[in-house]
CSV table of C-alpha atoms and ligand atoms in Angstrom, one decimal:
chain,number,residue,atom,x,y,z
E,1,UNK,CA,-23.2,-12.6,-11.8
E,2,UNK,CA,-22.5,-9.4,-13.5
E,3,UNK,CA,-20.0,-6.6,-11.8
E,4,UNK,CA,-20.8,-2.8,-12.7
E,5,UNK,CA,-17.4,-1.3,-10.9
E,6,UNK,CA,-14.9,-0.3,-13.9
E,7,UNK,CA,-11.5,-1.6,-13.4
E,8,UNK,CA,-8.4,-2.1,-16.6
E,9,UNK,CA,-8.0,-5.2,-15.1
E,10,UNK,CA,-11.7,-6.3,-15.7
E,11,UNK,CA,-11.8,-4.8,-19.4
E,12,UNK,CA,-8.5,-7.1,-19.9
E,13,UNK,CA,-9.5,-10.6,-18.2
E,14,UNK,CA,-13.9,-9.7,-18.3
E,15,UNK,CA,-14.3,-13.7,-16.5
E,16,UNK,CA,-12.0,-12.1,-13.5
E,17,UNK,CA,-15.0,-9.8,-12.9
E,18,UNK,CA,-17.6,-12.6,-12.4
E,19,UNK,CA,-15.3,-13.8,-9.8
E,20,UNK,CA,-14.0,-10.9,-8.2
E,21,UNK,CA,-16.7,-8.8,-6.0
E,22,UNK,CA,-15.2,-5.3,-5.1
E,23,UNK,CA,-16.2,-3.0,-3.5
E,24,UNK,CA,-15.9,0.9,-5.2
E,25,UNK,CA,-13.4,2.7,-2.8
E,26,UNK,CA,-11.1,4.2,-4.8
E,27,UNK,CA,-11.5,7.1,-7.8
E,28,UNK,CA,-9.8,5.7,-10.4
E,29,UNK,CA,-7.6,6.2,-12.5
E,30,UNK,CA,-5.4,8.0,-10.4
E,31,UNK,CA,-3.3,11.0,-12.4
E,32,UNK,CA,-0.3,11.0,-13.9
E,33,UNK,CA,1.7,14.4,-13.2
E,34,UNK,CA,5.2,15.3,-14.8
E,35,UNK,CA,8.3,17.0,-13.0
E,36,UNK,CA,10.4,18.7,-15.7
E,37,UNK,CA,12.3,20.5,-13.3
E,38,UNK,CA,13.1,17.4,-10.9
E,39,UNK,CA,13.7,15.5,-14.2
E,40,UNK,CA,16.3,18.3,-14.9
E,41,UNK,CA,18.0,19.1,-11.9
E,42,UNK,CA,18.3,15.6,-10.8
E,43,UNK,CA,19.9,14.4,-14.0
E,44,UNK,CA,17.0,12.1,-15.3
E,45,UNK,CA,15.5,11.9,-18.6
E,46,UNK,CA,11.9,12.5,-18.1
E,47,UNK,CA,10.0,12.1,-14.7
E,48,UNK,CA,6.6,11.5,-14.0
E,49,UNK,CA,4.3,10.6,-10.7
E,50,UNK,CA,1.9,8.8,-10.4
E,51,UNK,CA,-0.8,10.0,-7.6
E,52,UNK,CA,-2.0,7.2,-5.5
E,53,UNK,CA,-2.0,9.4,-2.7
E,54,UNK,CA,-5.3,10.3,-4.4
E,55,UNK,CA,-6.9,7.4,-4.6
E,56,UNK,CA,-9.8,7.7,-2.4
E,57,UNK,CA,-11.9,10.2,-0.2
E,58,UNK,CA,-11.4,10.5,2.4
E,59,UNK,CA,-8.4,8.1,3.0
E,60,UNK,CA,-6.2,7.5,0.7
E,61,UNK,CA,-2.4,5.8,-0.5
E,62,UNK,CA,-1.8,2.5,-1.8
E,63,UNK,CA,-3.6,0.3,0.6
E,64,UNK,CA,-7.2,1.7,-1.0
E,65,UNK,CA,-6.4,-0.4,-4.3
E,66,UNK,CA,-6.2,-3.6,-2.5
E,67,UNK,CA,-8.9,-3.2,0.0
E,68,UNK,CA,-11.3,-2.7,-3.0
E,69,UNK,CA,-10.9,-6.0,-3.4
E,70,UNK,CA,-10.0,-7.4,0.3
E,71,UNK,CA,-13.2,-5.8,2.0
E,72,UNK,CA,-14.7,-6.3,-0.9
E,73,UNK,CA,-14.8,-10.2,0.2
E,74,UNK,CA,-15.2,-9.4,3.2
E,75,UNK,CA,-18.6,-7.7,3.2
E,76,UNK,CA,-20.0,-10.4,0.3
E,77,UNK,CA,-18.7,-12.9,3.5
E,78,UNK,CA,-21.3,-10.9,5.3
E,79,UNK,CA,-18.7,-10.0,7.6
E,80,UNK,CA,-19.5,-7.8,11.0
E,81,UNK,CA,-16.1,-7.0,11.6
E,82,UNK,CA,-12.5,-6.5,10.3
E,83,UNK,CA,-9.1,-7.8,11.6
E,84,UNK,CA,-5.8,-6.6,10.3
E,85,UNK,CA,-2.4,-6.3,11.4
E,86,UNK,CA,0.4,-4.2,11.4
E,87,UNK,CA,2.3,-1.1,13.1
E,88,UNK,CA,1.3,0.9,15.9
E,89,UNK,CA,1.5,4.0,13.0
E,90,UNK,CA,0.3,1.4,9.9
E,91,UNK,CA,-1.2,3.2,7.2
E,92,UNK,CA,-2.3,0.0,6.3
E,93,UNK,CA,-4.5,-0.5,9.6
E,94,UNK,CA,-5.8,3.1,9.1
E,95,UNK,CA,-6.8,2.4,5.8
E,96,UNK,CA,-8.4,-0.6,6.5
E,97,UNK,CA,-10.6,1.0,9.2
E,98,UNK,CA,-12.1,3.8,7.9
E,99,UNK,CA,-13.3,2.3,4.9
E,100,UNK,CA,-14.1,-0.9,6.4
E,101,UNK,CA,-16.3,1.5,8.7
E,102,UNK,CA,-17.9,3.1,5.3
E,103,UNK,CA,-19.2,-0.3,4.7
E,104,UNK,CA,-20.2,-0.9,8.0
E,105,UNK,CA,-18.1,-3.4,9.4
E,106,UNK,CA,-16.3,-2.7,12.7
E,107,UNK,CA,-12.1,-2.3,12.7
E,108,UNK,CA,-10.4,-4.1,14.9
E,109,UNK,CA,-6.8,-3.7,14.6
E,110,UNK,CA,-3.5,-6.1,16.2
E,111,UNK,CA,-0.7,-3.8,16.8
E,112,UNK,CA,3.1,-3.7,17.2
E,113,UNK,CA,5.3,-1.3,18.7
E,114,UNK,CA,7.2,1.0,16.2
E,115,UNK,CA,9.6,4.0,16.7
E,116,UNK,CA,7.9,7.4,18.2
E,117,UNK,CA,6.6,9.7,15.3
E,118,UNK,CA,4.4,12.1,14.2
E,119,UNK,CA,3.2,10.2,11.5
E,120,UNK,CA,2.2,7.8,14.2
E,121,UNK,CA,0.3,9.8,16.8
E,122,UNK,CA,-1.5,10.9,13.6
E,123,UNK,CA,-2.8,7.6,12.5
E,124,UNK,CA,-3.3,6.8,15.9
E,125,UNK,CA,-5.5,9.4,16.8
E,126,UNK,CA,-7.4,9.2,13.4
E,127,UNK,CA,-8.4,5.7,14.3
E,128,UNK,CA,-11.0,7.2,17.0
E,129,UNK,CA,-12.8,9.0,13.7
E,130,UNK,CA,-13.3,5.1,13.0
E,131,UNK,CA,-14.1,3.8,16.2
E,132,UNK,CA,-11.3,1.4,15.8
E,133,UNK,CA,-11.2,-1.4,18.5
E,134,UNK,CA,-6.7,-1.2,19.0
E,135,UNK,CA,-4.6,-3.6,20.9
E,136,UNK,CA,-1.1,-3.7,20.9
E,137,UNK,CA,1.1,-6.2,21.7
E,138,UNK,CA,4.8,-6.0,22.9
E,139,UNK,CA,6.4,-8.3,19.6
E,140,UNK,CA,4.9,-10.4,16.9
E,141,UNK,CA,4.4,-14.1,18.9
E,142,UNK,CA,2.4,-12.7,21.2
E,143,UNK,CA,0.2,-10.8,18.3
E,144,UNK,CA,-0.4,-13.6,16.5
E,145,UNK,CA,-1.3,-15.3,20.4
E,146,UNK,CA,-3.3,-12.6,20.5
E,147,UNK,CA,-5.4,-12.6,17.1
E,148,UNK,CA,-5.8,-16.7,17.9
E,149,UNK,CA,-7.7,-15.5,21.4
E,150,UNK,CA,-9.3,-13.0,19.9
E,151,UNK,CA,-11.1,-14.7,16.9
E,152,UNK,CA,-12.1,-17.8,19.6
E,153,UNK,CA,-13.4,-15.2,22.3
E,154,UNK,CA,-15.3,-13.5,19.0
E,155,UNK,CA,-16.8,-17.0,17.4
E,156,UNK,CA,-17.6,-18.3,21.2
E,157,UNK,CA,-18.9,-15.0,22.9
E,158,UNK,CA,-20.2,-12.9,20.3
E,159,UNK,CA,-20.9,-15.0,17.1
E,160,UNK,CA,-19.5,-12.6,14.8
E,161,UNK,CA,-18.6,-13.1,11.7
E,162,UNK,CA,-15.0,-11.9,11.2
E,163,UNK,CA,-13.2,-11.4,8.3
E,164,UNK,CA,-9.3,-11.2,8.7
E,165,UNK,CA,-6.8,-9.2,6.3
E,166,UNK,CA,-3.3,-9.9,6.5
E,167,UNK,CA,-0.9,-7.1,6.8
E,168,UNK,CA,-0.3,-5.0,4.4
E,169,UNK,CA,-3.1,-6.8,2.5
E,170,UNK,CA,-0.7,-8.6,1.0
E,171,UNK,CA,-2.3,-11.7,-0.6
E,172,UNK,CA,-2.9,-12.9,-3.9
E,173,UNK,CA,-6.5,-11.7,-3.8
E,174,UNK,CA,-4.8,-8.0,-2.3
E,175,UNK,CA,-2.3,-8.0,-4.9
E,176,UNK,CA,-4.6,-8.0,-7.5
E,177,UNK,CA,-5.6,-4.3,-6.9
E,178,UNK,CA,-1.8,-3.5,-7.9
E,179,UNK,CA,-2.0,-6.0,-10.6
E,180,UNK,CA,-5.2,-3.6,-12.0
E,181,UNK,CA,-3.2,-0.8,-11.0
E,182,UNK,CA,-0.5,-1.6,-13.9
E,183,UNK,CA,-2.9,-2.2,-16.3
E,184,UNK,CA,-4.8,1.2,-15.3
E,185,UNK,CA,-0.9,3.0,-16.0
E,186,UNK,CA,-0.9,0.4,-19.5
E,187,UNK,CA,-3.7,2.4,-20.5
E,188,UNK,CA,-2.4,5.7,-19.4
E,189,UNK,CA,0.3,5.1,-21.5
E,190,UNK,CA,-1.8,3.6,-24.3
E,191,UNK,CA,-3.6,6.9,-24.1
E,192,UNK,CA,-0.6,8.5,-24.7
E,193,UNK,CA,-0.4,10.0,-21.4
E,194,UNK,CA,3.4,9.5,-20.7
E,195,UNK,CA,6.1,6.9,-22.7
E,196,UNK,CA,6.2,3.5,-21.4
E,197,UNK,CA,8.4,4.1,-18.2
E,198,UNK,CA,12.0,2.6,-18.5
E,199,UNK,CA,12.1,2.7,-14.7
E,200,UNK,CA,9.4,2.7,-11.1
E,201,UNK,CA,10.3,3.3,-8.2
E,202,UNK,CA,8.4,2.6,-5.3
E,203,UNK,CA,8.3,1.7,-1.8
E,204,UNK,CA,8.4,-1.8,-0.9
E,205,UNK,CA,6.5,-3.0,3.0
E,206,UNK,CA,5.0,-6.5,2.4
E,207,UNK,CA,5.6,-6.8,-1.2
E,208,UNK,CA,2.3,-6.0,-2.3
E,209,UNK,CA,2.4,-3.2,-4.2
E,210,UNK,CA,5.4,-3.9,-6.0
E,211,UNK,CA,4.9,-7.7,-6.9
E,212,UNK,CA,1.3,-6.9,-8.0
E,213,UNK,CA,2.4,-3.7,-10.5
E,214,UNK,CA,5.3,-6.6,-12.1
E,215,UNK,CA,2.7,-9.0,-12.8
E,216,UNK,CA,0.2,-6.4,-14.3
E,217,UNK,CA,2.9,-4.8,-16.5
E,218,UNK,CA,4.2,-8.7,-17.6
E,219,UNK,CA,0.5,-9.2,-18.6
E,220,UNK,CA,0.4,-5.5,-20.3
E,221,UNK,CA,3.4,-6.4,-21.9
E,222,UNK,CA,5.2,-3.2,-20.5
E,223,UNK,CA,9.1,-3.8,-20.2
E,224,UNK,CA,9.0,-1.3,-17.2
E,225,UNK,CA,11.7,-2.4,-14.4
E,226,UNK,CA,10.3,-2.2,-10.9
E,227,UNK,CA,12.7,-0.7,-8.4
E,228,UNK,CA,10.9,-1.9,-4.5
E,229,UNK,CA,12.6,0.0,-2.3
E,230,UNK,CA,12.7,-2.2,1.0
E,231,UNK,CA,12.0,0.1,4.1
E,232,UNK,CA,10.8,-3.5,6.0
E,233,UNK,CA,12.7,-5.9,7.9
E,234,UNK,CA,13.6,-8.9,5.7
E,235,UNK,CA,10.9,-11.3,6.8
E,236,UNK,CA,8.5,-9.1,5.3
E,237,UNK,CA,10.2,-8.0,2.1
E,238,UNK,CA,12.8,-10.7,0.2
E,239,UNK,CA,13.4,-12.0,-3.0
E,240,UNK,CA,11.5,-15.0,-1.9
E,241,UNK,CA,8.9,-13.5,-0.8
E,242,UNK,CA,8.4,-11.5,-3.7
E,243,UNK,CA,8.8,-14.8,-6.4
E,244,UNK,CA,6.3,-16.3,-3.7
E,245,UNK,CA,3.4,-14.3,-3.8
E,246,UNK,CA,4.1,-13.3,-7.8
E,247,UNK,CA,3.9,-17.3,-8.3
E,248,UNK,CA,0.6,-17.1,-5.6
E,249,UNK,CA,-1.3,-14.2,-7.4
E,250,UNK,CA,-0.7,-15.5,-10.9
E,251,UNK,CA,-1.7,-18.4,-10.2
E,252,UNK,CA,-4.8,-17.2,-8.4
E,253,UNK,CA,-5.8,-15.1,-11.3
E,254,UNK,CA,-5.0,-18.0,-14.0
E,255,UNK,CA,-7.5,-20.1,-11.8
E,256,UNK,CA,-10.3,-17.9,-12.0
E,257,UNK,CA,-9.6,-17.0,-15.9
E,258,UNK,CA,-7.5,-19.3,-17.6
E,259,UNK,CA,-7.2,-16.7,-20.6
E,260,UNK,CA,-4.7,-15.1,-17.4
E,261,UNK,CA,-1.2,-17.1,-18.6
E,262,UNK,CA,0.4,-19.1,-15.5
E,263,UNK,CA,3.2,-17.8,-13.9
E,264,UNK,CA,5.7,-19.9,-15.8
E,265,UNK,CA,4.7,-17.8,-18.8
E,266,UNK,CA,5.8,-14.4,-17.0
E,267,UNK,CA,8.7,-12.2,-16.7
E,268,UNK,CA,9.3,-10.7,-13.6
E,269,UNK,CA,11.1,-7.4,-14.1
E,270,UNK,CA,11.5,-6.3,-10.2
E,271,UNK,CA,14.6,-5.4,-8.5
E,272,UNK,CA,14.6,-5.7,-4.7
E,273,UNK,CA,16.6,-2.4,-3.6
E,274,UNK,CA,18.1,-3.2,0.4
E,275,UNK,CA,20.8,-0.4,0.3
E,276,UNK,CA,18.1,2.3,1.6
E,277,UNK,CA,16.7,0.4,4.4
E,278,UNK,CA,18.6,1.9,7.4
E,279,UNK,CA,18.5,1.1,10.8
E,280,UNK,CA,15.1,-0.4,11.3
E,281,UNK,CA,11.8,-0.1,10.0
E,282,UNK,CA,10.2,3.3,10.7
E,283,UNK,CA,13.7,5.1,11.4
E,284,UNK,CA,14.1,7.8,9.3
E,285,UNK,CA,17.3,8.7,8.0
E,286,UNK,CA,18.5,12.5,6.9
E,287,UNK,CA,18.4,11.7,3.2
E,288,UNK,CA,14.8,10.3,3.6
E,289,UNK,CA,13.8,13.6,4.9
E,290,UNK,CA,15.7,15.3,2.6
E,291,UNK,CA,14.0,13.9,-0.7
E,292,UNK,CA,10.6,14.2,1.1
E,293,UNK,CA,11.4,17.9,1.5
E,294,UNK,CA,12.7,18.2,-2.2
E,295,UNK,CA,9.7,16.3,-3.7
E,296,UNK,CA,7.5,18.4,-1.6
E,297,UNK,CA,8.7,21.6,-2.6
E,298,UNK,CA,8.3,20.9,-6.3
E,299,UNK,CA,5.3,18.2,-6.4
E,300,UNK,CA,3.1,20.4,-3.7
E,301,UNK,CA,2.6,16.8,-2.1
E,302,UNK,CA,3.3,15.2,1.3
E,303,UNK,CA,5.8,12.4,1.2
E,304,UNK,CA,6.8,11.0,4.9
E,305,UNK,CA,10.1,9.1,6.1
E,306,UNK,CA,9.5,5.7,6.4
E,307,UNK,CA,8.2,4.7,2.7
E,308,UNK,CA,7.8,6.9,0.0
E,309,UNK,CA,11.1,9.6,1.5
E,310,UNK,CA,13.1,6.6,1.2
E,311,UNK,CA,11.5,5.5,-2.4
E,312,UNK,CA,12.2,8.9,-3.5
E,313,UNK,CA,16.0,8.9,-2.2
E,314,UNK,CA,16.4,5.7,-3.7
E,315,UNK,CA,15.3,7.3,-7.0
E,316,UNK,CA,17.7,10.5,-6.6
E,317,UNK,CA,20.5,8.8,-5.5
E,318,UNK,CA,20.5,6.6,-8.4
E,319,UNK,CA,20.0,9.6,-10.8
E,320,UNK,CA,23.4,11.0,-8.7
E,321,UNK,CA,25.1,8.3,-10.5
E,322,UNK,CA,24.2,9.3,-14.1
E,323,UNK,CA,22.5,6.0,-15.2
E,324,UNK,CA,18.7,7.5,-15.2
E,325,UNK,CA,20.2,9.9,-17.8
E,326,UNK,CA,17.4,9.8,-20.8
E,327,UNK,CA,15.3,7.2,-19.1
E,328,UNK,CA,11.7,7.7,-18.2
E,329,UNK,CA,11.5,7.6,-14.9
E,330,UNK,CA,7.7,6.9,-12.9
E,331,UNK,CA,7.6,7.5,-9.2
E,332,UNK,CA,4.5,5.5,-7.4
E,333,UNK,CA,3.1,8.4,-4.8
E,334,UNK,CA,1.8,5.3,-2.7
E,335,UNK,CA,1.0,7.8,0.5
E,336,UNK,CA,-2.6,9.4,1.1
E,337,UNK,CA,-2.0,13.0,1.1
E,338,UNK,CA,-5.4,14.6,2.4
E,339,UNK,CA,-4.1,17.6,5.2
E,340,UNK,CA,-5.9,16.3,8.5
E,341,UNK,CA,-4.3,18.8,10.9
E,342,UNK,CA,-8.1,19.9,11.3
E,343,UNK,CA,-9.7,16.9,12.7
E,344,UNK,CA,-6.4,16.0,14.7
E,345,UNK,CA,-6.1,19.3,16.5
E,346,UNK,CA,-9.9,18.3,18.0
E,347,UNK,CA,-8.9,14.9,19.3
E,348,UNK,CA,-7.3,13.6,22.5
E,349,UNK,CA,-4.9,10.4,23.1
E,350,UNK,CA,-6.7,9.7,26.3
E,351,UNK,CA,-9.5,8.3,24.4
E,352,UNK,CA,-7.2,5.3,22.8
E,353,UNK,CA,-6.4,2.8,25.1
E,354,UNK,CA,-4.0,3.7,28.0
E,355,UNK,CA,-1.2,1.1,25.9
E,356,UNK,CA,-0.9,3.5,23.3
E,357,UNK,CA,-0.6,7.1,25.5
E,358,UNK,CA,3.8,6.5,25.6
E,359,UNK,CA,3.6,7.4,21.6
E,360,UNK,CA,1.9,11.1,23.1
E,361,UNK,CA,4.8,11.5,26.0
E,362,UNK,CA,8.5,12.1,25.2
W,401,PLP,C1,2.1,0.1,3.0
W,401,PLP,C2,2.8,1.2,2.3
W,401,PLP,C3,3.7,0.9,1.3
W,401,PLP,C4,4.1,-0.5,1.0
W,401,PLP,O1,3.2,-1.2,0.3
W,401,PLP,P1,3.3,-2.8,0.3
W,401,PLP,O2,2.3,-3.3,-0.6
W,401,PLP,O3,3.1,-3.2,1.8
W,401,PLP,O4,4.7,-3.2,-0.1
W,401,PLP,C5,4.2,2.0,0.6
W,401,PLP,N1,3.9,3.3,1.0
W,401,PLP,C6,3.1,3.5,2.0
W,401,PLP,C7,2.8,5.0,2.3
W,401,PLP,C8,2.5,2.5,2.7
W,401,PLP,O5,1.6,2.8,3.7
């Protein structure tokens, strides 16, 4: 079987490709945008961006890349419907709806509660543009209770065919959209586009993103170090977790084209960073706010608190220190950036289930 979609990682490993149905979501390759004045004031060598919050129309951010290939499977499945987990305010859920409902499969999304936000009530009310079916559960035994009931009551009662995406779309087979999302920069790079990168920051939820971009560049051959900014709680984000699914997705990849070397033949260049974590996940803290508002008023682009504020912080407060001083520095813009004050202003919280109103009330 023969696959027409373009991906870098596809020209590099053409076999992956006979294995690998995706499905076209994303516009790709995202840009790559300098900051000379950041770069300058913030006492880094050169700084660059790369705009994932562009990555798809009209739902963007990080989680696109791997649901290219996650929903992807699922509709080859011939799945009817979608399960994922996360967050009350998950981008990843969001994601996952409204392009699963482009494809017509129905969103059904397992919820847990998370701290009171805008950001939240955004995503929240955006999921009745999808026609999202939302529960929400009070902790994360009685979720996974929950999805267990839920996929029996679906197989018994309904006989739907349900695929299930693990949160954050965090598996090998999610991964590998970061893993082509490397190898996409590689040839940015190639192209002459920017210098090889000394240096990534980016945020870091269930390891996805970050573990997929330090296999790609260890295939590329790109020495770039990968700063993942934890902003989860640690049994979502560790360094086990990360050598896990690195070993997991190599391996995955190696099986489907052995011309992919084995994890034993890679270097992993990623640096777990814990220090800006905070309080909790979703709990902004001034500095988080504070490099969202600074990369704002440059860049022109949204960045929010509880991932890419706190990648970018982590980035300026090690440029405080001096040691990004004539580095090349690439910041991974991993949040979808489309303005949606116009279809939020039309929609009301009563719709969503009556679980989820406290997130509207103060
Ligand atoms: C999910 C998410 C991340 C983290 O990606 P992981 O692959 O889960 O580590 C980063 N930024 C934003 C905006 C996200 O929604």
């Amino acid at each position: 079987m023969h696959h027409a979609v373009k991906r870098s990682v596809f020209d590099r490993y053409p076999r992956l490709a006979e294995w690998l149905n995706i499905v076209e979501l994303a516009r790709l390759p995202t840009p790559v945008d300098e900051l000379p004045e950041l770069a300058r004031t913030l006492d880094a060598g050169r700084l660059f961006v790369k705009r994932d919050d562009l990555t798809a129309d009209p739902y963007g951010g990080n989680k696109v890349r791997k649901l290219e290939f996650l929903l992807g499977k699922a509709y080859v499945d011939g799945a009817k419907a979608v399960m994922t987990f996360g967050a009350a305010g998950s981008n990843h859920a969001l994601a996952t709806a409204i392009h699963a409902r482009r494809l017509g499969m129905r969103p059904i999304a397992m919820l847990v509660p998370q701290p009171k936000e805008a950001c939240v009530r955004r995503n929240l009310l955006l999921h009745l543009t999808a026609g999202t079916e939302l529960h929400l559960y009070p902790d994360k035994p009685r979720l996974v209770a929950g999805a267990a009931w839920q996929r029996t009551r679906r197989r018994l009662e309904d006989g739907v065919e349900l695929a299930v995406i693990p949160a954050g779309g965090s598996s090998p087979l999610g991964a590998t959209g970061y893993v082509n999302a490397a190898l996409e920069l590689a040839d940015q790079v190639a192209a002459g586009l920017l210098p090889c990168p000394d240096r990534l920051y980016v945020a870091c939820g269930t390891m996805g993103t970050c573990v997929g971009l330090a296999l790609g560049f260890a295939l590329a051959g790109l020495n770039t170090r990968v700063e993942a900014v934890r902003v989860t709680e640690l049994d979502m984000a560790s360094e086990a977790r990360g050598r896990q699914l690195f070993a997991e997705t190599a391996e995955f990849l190696h099986g489907l084209d052995p011309s992919v070397p084995a994890p034993g033949h890679l270097k992993r260049r990623l640096a777990l960073r814990h220090e800006f974590f905070g309080e909790g996940y979703g709990i902004h803290l001034p500095r988080d706010l504070e490099a969202a508002d600074r990369f704002r008023a440059v860049a022109g682009v949204p960045l929010e608190g509880a991932y890419t504020g706190k990648a970018f912080a982590a980035f300026m407060s090690d440029a405080a220190t001096g040691r990004l001083r004539g580095e090349t520095v690439l910041f991974w813009d991993t949040y979808d950036s489309h303005d949606w004050d116009a279809e939020i202003g039309g929609l009301d919280y009563h719709s969503l289930p009556e679980a989820f109103h406290a997130y509207f009330k103060e």
